[in-house]
């Protein structure tokens, strides 16, 4: 295995021992293995570990976030996950009361090294409001956003056989937020990109491909129009690709990539994208495999990691209705467990969610079912109890 450039990242495949152990379980199949978290334990020491337990920051955010964090806590308690949550209130309703809550959240993540996060609503109708999600990523230098979008048996979708890794540069581009009005009615919005960040995310993607036996990376761009900004992105990706001759690399204009993704998604293996295109393309991919309630997302840099849902929405319309799909939050919590070195608990949680969806066919309305959030959580807990009893024998 080639040594990674990124000392704190998760880009290592399932160990041979872990794979063999999983195969020995008659209830585990290839689809369940693929559903499990691709995160690997951090190579560096996590600062929030004390006496065998981990302290992680919990930022519930807006909408269904607080409800989902409570469900995660109940699952962690049942599964004996040695994690204590430092819960902080960071949401859009605290805007105007100063930036102390945002700074407290950043300080907490720096102290603990890891966070589980719900989405904080961005007020697009207020030009003075800066996205707190973006500020967290920028302040903590979370350079990569990674999603694994794959079809799940029993989940209705137009396509089968989807298995795509989405890797998105997470800190610059149009998301730099540099806008100003030259004169009334005329706005300039700056797209800022740097060679250093493009090189980082390119190496990250190719290293990921090597460690996970991925064969091809598709760079998504708009260099035909954005000749300097996206031209630099395309040039750097191609230059880095020469250092990884075993990995095929091609490029696709973002318009065509969107069409190809919805018409023949099986052609994609890893998609490498700048920030804005990555946000849009990732949401399309999540929709193709079942929607916002199923996919988790990982934000990672050299020093910190923040785990959240794959699509950055708040589910405000579902608050208090007991209808939200908890799968994406539970999968994010499993990703976090893997990163903390708690692989057994991570696999138990992932497997319980998978079996709930595929064996009991417990589906919330967003994926075509009539079950409630509570139904899913109860089923996950029942499978966890069965798994723990089997492991104790």
mmCIF file of C-alpha atoms in Angstrom:
data_model
loop_
_atom_site.group_PDB
_atom_site.id
_atom_site.type_symbol
_atom_site.label_atom_id
_atom_site.label_comp_id
_atom_site.label_asym_id
_atom_site.label_seq_id
_atom_site.Cartn_x
_atom_site.Cartn_y
_atom_site.Cartn_z
ATOM 1 C CA UNK A 1 0.000 0.000 0.000
ATOM 2 C CA UNK A 2 1.406 3.372 -1.041
ATOM 3 C CA UNK A 3 1.858 5.839 1.809
ATOM 4 C CA UNK A 4 -0.655 8.693 1.763
ATOM 5 C CA UNK A 5 0.277 12.338 1.359
ATOM 6 C CA UNK A 6 -2.418 13.171 3.896
ATOM 7 C CA UNK A 7 -1.498 12.035 7.393
ATOM 8 C CA UNK A 8 -4.920 12.580 8.914
ATOM 9 C CA UNK A 9 -7.182 11.378 6.135
ATOM 10 C CA UNK A 10 -9.286 8.274 5.862
ATOM 11 C CA UNK A 11 -8.349 7.047 2.417
ATOM 12 C CA UNK A 12 -7.485 3.438 3.117
ATOM 13 C CA UNK A 13 -9.485 0.405 2.060
ATOM 14 C CA UNK A 14 -11.112 -2.160 4.318
ATOM 15 C CA UNK A 15 -8.368 -4.276 5.874
ATOM 16 C CA UNK A 16 -7.929 -7.870 4.772
ATOM 17 C CA UNK A 17 -8.712 -9.071 8.273
ATOM 18 C CA UNK A 18 -11.855 -6.960 8.464
ATOM 19 C CA UNK A 19 -13.016 -8.159 5.057
ATOM 20 C CA UNK A 20 -12.433 -11.795 5.990
ATOM 21 C CA UNK A 21 -14.268 -11.344 9.283
ATOM 22 C CA UNK A 22 -17.186 -9.735 7.465
ATOM 23 C CA UNK A 23 -17.363 -12.552 4.915
ATOM 24 C CA UNK A 24 -17.545 -15.120 7.703
ATOM 25 C CA UNK A 25 -20.859 -13.630 8.796
ATOM 26 C CA UNK A 26 -23.527 -15.404 6.779
ATOM 27 C CA UNK A 27 -25.774 -12.336 6.954
ATOM 28 C CA UNK A 28 -23.220 -10.118 5.217
ATOM 29 C CA UNK A 29 -23.207 -9.852 1.424
ATOM 30 C CA UNK A 30 -21.377 -7.672 -1.054
ATOM 31 C CA UNK A 31 -24.129 -5.065 -1.089
ATOM 32 C CA UNK A 32 -23.971 -4.750 2.693
ATOM 33 C CA UNK A 33 -20.189 -4.425 2.541
ATOM 34 C CA UNK A 34 -20.504 -1.675 -0.043
ATOM 35 C CA UNK A 35 -23.038 0.108 2.176
ATOM 36 C CA UNK A 36 -20.536 0.263 5.036
ATOM 37 C CA UNK A 37 -18.453 3.337 5.702
ATOM 38 C CA UNK A 38 -15.357 3.831 3.543
ATOM 39 C CA UNK A 39 -13.674 5.895 6.246
ATOM 40 C CA UNK A 40 -10.604 4.467 7.922
ATOM 41 C CA UNK A 41 -9.208 5.350 11.359
ATOM 42 C CA UNK A 42 -7.287 8.607 11.453
ATOM 43 C CA UNK A 43 -3.535 8.122 11.158
ATOM 44 C CA UNK A 44 -2.887 10.789 13.772
ATOM 45 C CA UNK A 45 -3.959 10.954 17.404
ATOM 46 C CA UNK A 46 -7.414 12.453 17.855
ATOM 47 C CA UNK A 47 -7.132 15.223 20.469
ATOM 48 C CA UNK A 48 -10.537 14.588 22.080
ATOM 49 C CA UNK A 49 -9.737 11.117 23.409
ATOM 50 C CA UNK A 50 -9.527 10.663 27.169
ATOM 51 C CA UNK A 51 -9.427 7.367 29.058
ATOM 52 C CA UNK A 52 -10.618 5.286 26.123
ATOM 53 C CA UNK A 53 -13.552 7.584 25.340
ATOM 54 C CA UNK A 54 -13.844 10.208 22.628
ATOM 55 C CA UNK A 55 -15.318 13.655 23.020
ATOM 56 C CA UNK A 56 -16.739 14.985 19.774
ATOM 57 C CA UNK A 57 -18.506 18.219 18.957
ATOM 58 C CA UNK A 58 -22.221 17.953 18.108
ATOM 59 C CA UNK A 59 -23.752 20.803 16.111
ATOM 60 C CA UNK A 60 -27.402 19.934 15.535
ATOM 61 C CA UNK A 61 -28.088 22.940 13.308
ATOM 62 C CA UNK A 62 -31.555 23.799 12.032
ATOM 63 C CA UNK A 63 -34.629 21.834 10.981
ATOM 64 C CA UNK A 64 -34.585 18.137 11.822
ATOM 65 C CA UNK A 65 -30.969 18.291 13.025
ATOM 66 C CA UNK A 66 -31.757 18.369 16.760
ATOM 67 C CA UNK A 67 -34.134 15.414 16.428
ATOM 68 C CA UNK A 68 -31.602 13.407 14.445
ATOM 69 C CA UNK A 69 -28.796 14.061 16.934
ATOM 70 C CA UNK A 70 -31.020 12.690 19.697
ATOM 71 C CA UNK A 71 -31.608 9.531 17.662
ATOM 72 C CA UNK A 72 -27.875 9.132 17.081
ATOM 73 C CA UNK A 73 -27.255 9.484 20.814
ATOM 74 C CA UNK A 74 -29.807 6.783 21.597
ATOM 75 C CA UNK A 75 -28.216 4.407 19.076
ATOM 76 C CA UNK A 76 -24.732 5.126 20.446
ATOM 77 C CA UNK A 77 -25.923 4.395 23.989
ATOM 78 C CA UNK A 78 -27.429 1.062 22.942
ATOM 79 C CA UNK A 79 -24.348 0.066 20.920
ATOM 80 C CA UNK A 80 -21.980 1.055 23.767
ATOM 81 C CA UNK A 81 -20.122 3.504 21.516
ATOM 82 C CA UNK A 82 -17.480 5.213 23.712
ATOM 83 C CA UNK A 83 -18.306 8.731 22.545
ATOM 84 C CA UNK A 84 -19.374 11.745 24.585
ATOM 85 C CA UNK A 85 -20.954 14.666 22.759
ATOM 86 C CA UNK A 86 -20.076 18.266 23.474
ATOM 87 C CA UNK A 87 -23.323 19.806 22.244
ATOM 88 C CA UNK A 88 -23.310 23.401 21.042
ATOM 89 C CA UNK A 89 -26.116 25.546 19.730
ATOM 90 C CA UNK A 90 -25.247 26.757 16.242
ATOM 91 C CA UNK A 91 -28.184 27.610 14.001
ATOM 92 C CA UNK A 92 -29.619 30.377 11.869
ATOM 93 C CA UNK A 93 -31.922 31.709 14.598
ATOM 94 C CA UNK A 94 -28.939 32.994 16.569
ATOM 95 C CA UNK A 95 -27.927 35.366 13.769
ATOM 96 C CA UNK A 96 -27.771 38.938 15.008
ATOM 97 C CA UNK A 97 -26.689 37.900 18.476
ATOM 98 C CA UNK A 98 -23.036 38.134 17.542
ATOM 99 C CA UNK A 99 -20.567 35.555 16.289
ATOM 100 C CA UNK A 100 -19.727 34.021 19.678
ATOM 101 C CA UNK A 101 -21.644 30.827 18.918
ATOM 102 C CA UNK A 102 -19.791 30.319 15.635
ATOM 103 C CA UNK A 103 -16.435 30.902 17.270
ATOM 104 C CA UNK A 104 -17.339 28.556 20.120
ATOM 105 C CA UNK A 105 -18.179 25.850 17.589
ATOM 106 C CA UNK A 106 -14.869 26.334 15.763
ATOM 107 C CA UNK A 107 -12.946 26.289 19.049
ATOM 108 C CA UNK A 108 -14.724 23.108 20.142
ATOM 109 C CA UNK A 109 -13.916 21.288 16.886
ATOM 110 C CA UNK A 110 -10.289 22.359 17.116
ATOM 111 C CA UNK A 111 -10.173 21.026 20.656
ATOM 112 C CA UNK A 112 -11.895 17.718 19.860
ATOM 113 C CA UNK A 113 -10.716 17.232 16.290
ATOM 114 C CA UNK A 114 -14.036 15.761 15.139
ATOM 115 C CA UNK A 115 -17.646 16.914 14.814
ATOM 116 C CA UNK A 116 -21.059 15.536 13.886
ATOM 117 C CA UNK A 117 -23.084 18.281 12.287
ATOM 118 C CA UNK A 118 -26.559 19.077 11.031
ATOM 119 C CA UNK A 119 -27.062 21.746 8.417
ATOM 120 C CA UNK A 120 -27.344 25.416 9.320
ATOM 121 C CA UNK A 121 -29.793 27.231 7.083
ATOM 122 C CA UNK A 122 -28.303 29.915 4.853
ATOM 123 C CA UNK A 123 -30.507 32.984 4.468
ATOM 124 C CA UNK A 124 -30.202 33.645 0.759
ATOM 125 C CA UNK A 125 -32.480 36.697 1.001
ATOM 126 C CA UNK A 126 -30.030 38.501 3.311
ATOM 127 C CA UNK A 127 -26.917 39.708 1.412
ATOM 128 C CA UNK A 128 -25.096 40.431 4.676
ATOM 129 C CA UNK A 129 -25.511 36.874 5.965
ATOM 130 C CA UNK A 130 -22.475 34.634 5.470
ATOM 131 C CA UNK A 131 -23.096 30.905 5.325
ATOM 132 C CA UNK A 132 -22.066 29.370 8.628
ATOM 133 C CA UNK A 133 -21.521 26.023 6.946
ATOM 134 C CA UNK A 134 -19.014 27.680 4.631
ATOM 135 C CA UNK A 135 -17.358 29.595 7.452
ATOM 136 C CA UNK A 136 -16.797 26.359 9.380
ATOM 137 C CA UNK A 137 -15.230 24.670 6.361
ATOM 138 C CA UNK A 138 -13.021 27.668 5.657
ATOM 139 C CA UNK A 139 -11.924 28.263 9.261
ATOM 140 C CA UNK A 140 -11.072 24.584 9.805
ATOM 141 C CA UNK A 141 -9.519 24.208 6.336
ATOM 142 C CA UNK A 142 -11.769 21.258 5.455
ATOM 143 C CA UNK A 143 -10.501 20.970 1.912
ATOM 144 C CA UNK A 144 -12.322 17.868 0.694
ATOM 145 C CA UNK A 145 -15.949 16.851 0.666
ATOM 146 C CA UNK A 146 -16.532 13.169 -0.116
ATOM 147 C CA UNK A 147 -19.769 11.329 -0.835
ATOM 148 C CA UNK A 148 -20.302 7.698 -1.786
ATOM 149 C CA UNK A 149 -23.445 7.397 -3.888
ATOM 150 C CA UNK A 150 -24.484 3.823 -4.614
ATOM 151 C CA UNK A 151 -27.799 2.151 -5.300
ATOM 152 C CA UNK A 152 -29.373 0.263 -2.402
ATOM 153 C CA UNK A 153 -31.517 -2.854 -2.894
ATOM 154 C CA UNK A 154 -35.237 -2.167 -2.299
ATOM 155 C CA UNK A 155 -34.856 1.618 -2.668
ATOM 156 C CA UNK A 156 -36.825 2.792 -5.729
ATOM 157 C CA UNK A 157 -34.583 4.414 -8.347
ATOM 158 C CA UNK A 158 -34.457 4.814 -12.099
ATOM 159 C CA UNK A 159 -31.025 3.200 -12.345
ATOM 160 C CA UNK A 160 -29.220 0.204 -10.887
ATOM 161 C CA UNK A 161 -25.509 -0.428 -10.526
ATOM 162 C CA UNK A 162 -24.565 3.115 -9.449
ATOM 163 C CA UNK A 163 -21.353 3.200 -7.409
ATOM 164 C CA UNK A 164 -19.793 6.674 -7.604
ATOM 165 C CA UNK A 165 -17.394 8.514 -5.327
ATOM 166 C CA UNK A 166 -17.915 12.292 -5.430
ATOM 167 C CA UNK A 167 -14.848 14.322 -4.424
ATOM 168 C CA UNK A 168 -15.366 18.059 -4.229
ATOM 169 C CA UNK A 169 -12.965 20.874 -3.466
ATOM 170 C CA UNK A 170 -14.569 22.422 -0.431
ATOM 171 C CA UNK A 171 -13.151 25.886 0.282
ATOM 172 C CA UNK A 172 -12.829 28.153 -2.749
ATOM 173 C CA UNK A 173 -14.179 28.903 -6.238
ATOM 174 C CA UNK A 174 -17.541 30.652 -6.405
ATOM 175 C CA UNK A 175 -17.932 29.770 -2.726
ATOM 176 C CA UNK A 176 -15.306 32.359 -1.852
ATOM 177 C CA UNK A 177 -18.289 34.654 -1.350
ATOM 178 C CA UNK A 178 -16.499 37.653 -2.814
ATOM 179 C CA UNK A 179 -19.267 39.823 -4.239
ATOM 180 C CA UNK A 180 -19.924 43.531 -4.447
ATOM 181 C CA UNK A 181 -22.221 45.953 -6.235
ATOM 182 C CA UNK A 182 -20.252 48.205 -8.592
ATOM 183 C CA UNK A 183 -23.234 50.497 -9.087
ATOM 184 C CA UNK A 184 -26.896 49.913 -8.299
ATOM 185 C CA UNK A 185 -28.102 47.024 -10.409
ATOM 186 C CA UNK A 186 -24.625 45.728 -11.311
ATOM 187 C CA UNK A 187 -22.965 43.003 -9.211
ATOM 188 C CA UNK A 188 -19.513 41.477 -9.559
ATOM 189 C CA UNK A 189 -19.069 37.969 -8.128
ATOM 190 C CA UNK A 190 -15.469 36.737 -8.019
ATOM 191 C CA UNK A 191 -14.420 33.128 -8.591
ATOM 192 C CA UNK A 192 -11.137 32.624 -6.760
ATOM 193 C CA UNK A 193 -9.113 29.430 -7.270
ATOM 194 C CA UNK A 194 -5.520 28.580 -6.405
ATOM 195 C CA UNK A 195 -3.061 26.071 -7.829
ATOM 196 C CA UNK A 196 -2.156 24.911 -4.314
ATOM 197 C CA UNK A 197 -5.747 23.908 -3.448
ATOM 198 C CA UNK A 198 -6.313 22.255 -6.829
ATOM 199 C CA UNK A 199 -3.121 20.217 -6.427
ATOM 200 C CA UNK A 200 -4.169 19.147 -2.932
ATOM 201 C CA UNK A 201 -7.609 17.927 -3.964
ATOM 202 C CA UNK A 202 -6.202 16.252 -7.087
ATOM 203 C CA UNK A 203 -3.638 14.238 -5.106
ATOM 204 C CA UNK A 204 -6.345 13.428 -2.575
ATOM 205 C CA UNK A 205 -8.576 12.006 -5.314
ATOM 206 C CA UNK A 206 -5.859 9.938 -6.993
ATOM 207 C CA UNK A 207 -4.611 8.588 -3.658
ATOM 208 C CA UNK A 208 -8.190 7.655 -2.839
ATOM 209 C CA UNK A 209 -8.499 5.824 -6.158
ATOM 210 C CA UNK A 210 -5.353 3.789 -5.487
ATOM 211 C CA UNK A 211 -6.418 2.736 -2.012
ATOM 212 C CA UNK A 212 -9.952 1.784 -2.972
ATOM 213 C CA UNK A 213 -9.139 0.041 -6.238
ATOM 214 C CA UNK A 214 -10.954 2.660 -8.267
ATOM 215 C CA UNK A 215 -9.956 2.717 -11.917
ATOM 216 C CA UNK A 216 -11.026 6.075 -13.339
ATOM 217 C CA UNK A 217 -11.336 9.727 -12.330
ATOM 218 C CA UNK A 218 -13.501 12.138 -14.299
ATOM 219 C CA UNK A 219 -12.655 15.813 -13.819
ATOM 220 C CA UNK A 220 -15.747 17.989 -14.215
ATOM 221 C CA UNK A 221 -15.134 21.528 -15.488
ATOM 222 C CA UNK A 222 -16.308 24.464 -17.601
ATOM 223 C CA UNK A 223 -12.936 25.344 -19.119
ATOM 224 C CA UNK A 224 -14.517 26.095 -22.481
ATOM 225 C CA UNK A 225 -15.946 29.281 -20.918
ATOM 226 C CA UNK A 226 -14.023 29.760 -17.653
ATOM 227 C CA UNK A 227 -10.743 29.514 -19.547
ATOM 228 C CA UNK A 228 -8.486 30.746 -16.742
ATOM 229 C CA UNK A 229 -10.193 29.458 -13.602
ATOM 230 C CA UNK A 230 -11.416 26.092 -14.823
ATOM 231 C CA UNK A 231 -8.546 25.989 -17.292
ATOM 232 C CA UNK A 232 -6.160 25.967 -14.336
ATOM 233 C CA UNK A 233 -8.228 23.241 -12.649
ATOM 234 C CA UNK A 234 -8.104 21.061 -15.748
ATOM 235 C CA UNK A 235 -4.378 21.607 -16.310
ATOM 236 C CA UNK A 236 -3.419 20.777 -12.728
ATOM 237 C CA UNK A 237 -5.595 17.638 -12.662
ATOM 238 C CA UNK A 238 -3.986 16.444 -15.889
ATOM 239 C CA UNK A 239 -0.499 17.177 -14.543
ATOM 240 C CA UNK A 240 -1.189 15.249 -11.332
ATOM 241 C CA UNK A 241 -2.710 12.376 -13.309
ATOM 242 C CA UNK A 242 0.684 11.756 -14.952
ATOM 243 C CA UNK A 243 2.023 10.765 -11.522
ATOM 244 C CA UNK A 244 -0.612 8.003 -11.266
ATOM 245 C CA UNK A 245 -0.319 6.036 -14.537
ATOM 246 C CA UNK A 246 -2.471 3.167 -13.291
ATOM 247 C CA UNK A 247 -5.500 5.435 -12.898
ATOM 248 C CA UNK A 248 -7.410 6.456 -16.007
ATOM 249 C CA UNK A 249 -8.263 10.151 -16.094
ATOM 250 C CA UNK A 250 -10.690 11.908 -18.386
ATOM 251 C CA UNK A 251 -12.573 15.220 -18.336
ATOM 252 C CA UNK A 252 -16.137 16.260 -18.984
ATOM 253 C CA UNK A 253 -17.793 19.673 -19.278
ATOM 254 C CA UNK A 254 -20.252 20.139 -16.423
ATOM 255 C CA UNK A 255 -23.295 20.481 -18.721
ATOM 256 C CA UNK A 256 -22.565 17.144 -20.369
ATOM 257 C CA UNK A 257 -21.615 15.561 -17.042
ATOM 258 C CA UNK A 258 -25.056 16.458 -15.664
ATOM 259 C CA UNK A 259 -26.802 14.896 -18.656
ATOM 260 C CA UNK A 260 -24.588 11.789 -18.603
ATOM 261 C CA UNK A 261 -25.144 11.373 -14.881
ATOM 262 C CA UNK A 262 -28.915 11.164 -15.196
ATOM 263 C CA UNK A 263 -28.856 9.078 -18.392
ATOM 264 C CA UNK A 264 -25.998 6.597 -17.783
ATOM 265 C CA UNK A 265 -24.516 7.040 -14.297
ATOM 266 C CA UNK A 266 -22.816 3.632 -14.336
ATOM 267 C CA UNK A 267 -20.038 5.076 -16.519
ATOM 268 C CA UNK A 268 -18.656 7.107 -13.605
ATOM 269 C CA UNK A 269 -16.251 5.806 -10.979
ATOM 270 C CA UNK A 270 -14.797 8.862 -9.210
ATOM 271 C CA UNK A 271 -15.943 12.381 -10.103
ATOM 272 C CA UNK A 272 -13.514 15.164 -9.141
ATOM 273 C CA UNK A 273 -15.011 18.639 -9.101
ATOM 274 C CA UNK A 274 -14.494 22.257 -8.100
ATOM 275 C CA UNK A 275 -16.695 23.574 -5.323
ATOM 276 C CA UNK A 276 -19.852 24.838 -7.035
ATOM 277 C CA UNK A 277 -20.104 22.091 -9.655
ATOM 278 C CA UNK A 278 -19.443 19.532 -6.925
ATOM 279 C CA UNK A 279 -22.326 20.824 -4.857
ATOM 280 C CA UNK A 280 -24.767 20.555 -7.749
ATOM 281 C CA UNK A 281 -23.514 17.247 -9.173
ATOM 282 C CA UNK A 282 -23.442 15.619 -5.722
ATOM 283 C CA UNK A 283 -27.075 16.533 -5.125
ATOM 284 C CA UNK A 284 -28.025 15.009 -8.481
ATOM 285 C CA UNK A 285 -26.209 11.803 -7.558
ATOM 286 C CA UNK A 286 -27.899 11.642 -4.155
ATOM 287 C CA UNK A 287 -31.244 11.997 -5.887
ATOM 288 C CA UNK A 288 -30.429 9.146 -8.246
ATOM 289 C CA UNK A 289 -29.869 6.689 -5.379
ATOM 290 C CA UNK A 290 -32.854 7.675 -3.261
ATOM 291 C CA UNK A 291 -32.514 11.213 -2.010
ATOM 292 C CA UNK A 292 -31.260 13.362 0.819
ATOM 293 C CA UNK A 293 -32.194 10.949 3.581
ATOM 294 C CA UNK A 294 -29.819 8.161 2.572
ATOM 295 C CA UNK A 295 -26.336 9.546 1.879
ATOM 296 C CA UNK A 296 -23.760 10.805 4.375
ATOM 297 C CA UNK A 297 -21.049 13.353 3.686
ATOM 298 C CA UNK A 298 -17.492 13.777 4.936
ATOM 299 C CA UNK A 299 -15.606 17.072 5.192
ATOM 300 C CA UNK A 300 -11.934 16.591 5.881
ATOM 301 C CA UNK A 301 -8.652 18.457 5.891
ATOM 302 C CA UNK A 302 -5.196 17.869 7.278
ATOM 303 C CA UNK A 303 -6.241 18.404 10.905
ATOM 304 C CA UNK A 304 -10.016 18.124 11.394
ATOM 305 C CA UNK A 305 -13.019 16.142 10.171
ATOM 306 C CA UNK A 306 -16.704 17.069 10.206
ATOM 307 C CA UNK A 307 -19.353 14.461 9.425
ATOM 308 C CA UNK A 308 -22.821 15.370 8.165
ATOM 309 C CA UNK A 309 -25.531 14.430 5.688
ATOM 310 C CA UNK A 310 -24.597 14.225 2.014
ATOM 311 C CA UNK A 311 -26.929 17.007 0.917
ATOM 312 C CA UNK A 312 -26.918 20.239 2.833
ATOM 313 C CA UNK A 313 -30.575 20.820 3.577
ATOM 314 C CA UNK A 314 -32.350 21.239 6.879
ATOM 315 C CA UNK A 315 -35.628 19.344 6.401
ATOM 316 C CA UNK A 316 -37.498 22.199 8.073
ATOM 317 C CA UNK A 317 -40.868 21.066 6.709
ATOM 318 C CA UNK A 318 -40.488 17.728 8.538
ATOM 319 C CA UNK A 319 -39.769 19.092 12.021
ATOM 320 C CA UNK A 320 -41.882 17.381 14.686
ATOM 321 C CA UNK A 321 -43.715 15.122 12.211
ATOM 322 C CA UNK A 322 -41.767 11.906 12.898
ATOM 323 C CA UNK A 323 -41.371 11.376 9.140
ATOM 324 C CA UNK A 324 -37.740 12.315 8.462
ATOM 325 C CA UNK A 325 -35.391 9.601 7.226
ATOM 326 C CA UNK A 326 -32.646 9.103 9.863
ATOM 327 C CA UNK A 327 -30.450 6.928 7.612
ATOM 328 C CA UNK A 328 -28.136 9.708 6.429
ATOM 329 C CA UNK A 329 -27.453 10.919 9.980
ATOM 330 C CA UNK A 330 -26.865 7.368 11.194
ATOM 331 C CA UNK A 331 -24.483 6.716 8.300
ATOM 332 C CA UNK A 332 -22.668 9.961 9.119
ATOM 333 C CA UNK A 333 -22.313 8.752 12.703
ATOM 334 C CA UNK A 334 -20.909 5.437 11.419
ATOM 335 C CA UNK A 335 -18.402 7.370 9.289
ATOM 336 C CA UNK A 336 -17.382 9.251 12.406
ATOM 337 C CA UNK A 337 -16.966 6.014 14.373
ATOM 338 C CA UNK A 338 -14.702 4.596 11.677
ATOM 339 C CA UNK A 339 -12.573 7.741 11.747
ATOM 340 C CA UNK A 340 -12.274 7.436 15.540
ATOM 341 C CA UNK A 341 -11.052 3.860 15.197
ATOM 342 C CA UNK A 342 -14.353 2.330 16.361
ATOM 343 C CA UNK A 343 -14.727 0.071 13.335
ATOM 344 C CA UNK A 344 -16.782 -2.629 15.027
ATOM 345 C CA UNK A 345 -19.422 -0.174 16.217
ATOM 346 C CA UNK A 346 -19.409 1.574 12.838
ATOM 347 C CA UNK A 347 -20.109 -1.673 10.985
ATOM 348 C CA UNK A 348 -22.816 -2.641 13.467
ATOM 349 C CA UNK A 349 -24.644 0.653 12.894
ATOM 350 C CA UNK A 350 -24.245 0.507 9.106
ATOM 351 C CA UNK A 351 -25.440 -3.092 8.957
ATOM 352 C CA UNK A 352 -28.464 -2.333 11.151
ATOM 353 C CA UNK A 353 -29.500 0.525 8.846
ATOM 354 C CA UNK A 354 -28.939 -1.618 5.741
ATOM 355 C CA UNK A 355 -30.985 -4.528 7.095
ATOM 356 C CA UNK A 356 -33.757 -2.158 8.171
ATOM 357 C CA UNK A 357 -34.004 -0.866 4.604
ATOM 358 C CA UNK A 358 -33.560 -4.168 2.767
ATOM 359 C CA UNK A 359 -34.874 -6.937 5.030
ATOM 360 C CA UNK A 360 -37.680 -5.308 6.977
ATOM 361 C CA UNK A 361 -38.438 -2.877 4.120
ATOM 362 C CA UNK A 362 -38.969 -0.056 6.589
ATOM 363 C CA UNK A 363 -39.046 3.035 4.389
ATOM 364 C CA UNK A 364 -40.012 6.593 5.273
ATOM 365 C CA UNK A 365 -42.134 8.656 2.824
ATOM 366 C CA UNK A 366 -39.117 10.208 1.093
ATOM 367 C CA UNK A 367 -38.178 6.793 -0.312
ATOM 368 C CA UNK A 368 -41.707 5.673 -1.135
ATOM 369 C CA UNK A 369 -42.730 4.124 2.182
ATOM 370 C CA UNK A 370 -45.243 4.821 4.932
ATOM 371 C CA UNK A 371 -43.094 4.226 7.996
ATOM 372 C CA UNK A 372 -42.058 6.802 10.560
ATOM 373 C CA UNK A 373 -38.703 7.908 11.895
ATOM 374 C CA UNK A 374 -39.461 6.000 15.090
ATOM 375 C CA UNK A 375 -40.158 2.819 13.120
ATOM 376 C CA UNK A 376 -36.714 3.009 11.531
ATOM 377 C CA UNK A 377 -34.936 3.758 14.799
ATOM 378 C CA UNK A 378 -36.683 0.856 16.570
ATOM 379 C CA UNK A 379 -35.693 -1.519 13.792
ATOM 380 C CA UNK A 380 -32.075 -0.316 13.862
ATOM 381 C CA UNK A 381 -32.006 -0.853 17.623
ATOM 382 C CA UNK A 382 -33.456 -4.358 17.268
ATOM 383 C CA UNK A 383 -30.794 -5.335 14.739
ATOM 384 C CA UNK A 384 -28.100 -3.844 16.973
ATOM 385 C CA UNK A 385 -29.285 -5.977 19.899
ATOM 386 C CA UNK A 386 -29.222 -9.092 17.703
ATOM 387 C CA UNK A 387 -25.743 -8.274 16.451
ATOM 388 C CA UNK A 388 -24.383 -7.628 19.948
ATOM 389 C CA UNK A 389 -25.863 -10.894 21.232
ATOM 390 C CA UNK A 390 -24.285 -12.807 18.325
ATOM 391 C CA UNK A 391 -20.890 -11.188 18.912
ATOM 392 C CA UNK A 392 -21.015 -12.024 22.634
ATOM 393 C CA UNK A 393 -21.524 -15.752 22.033
#
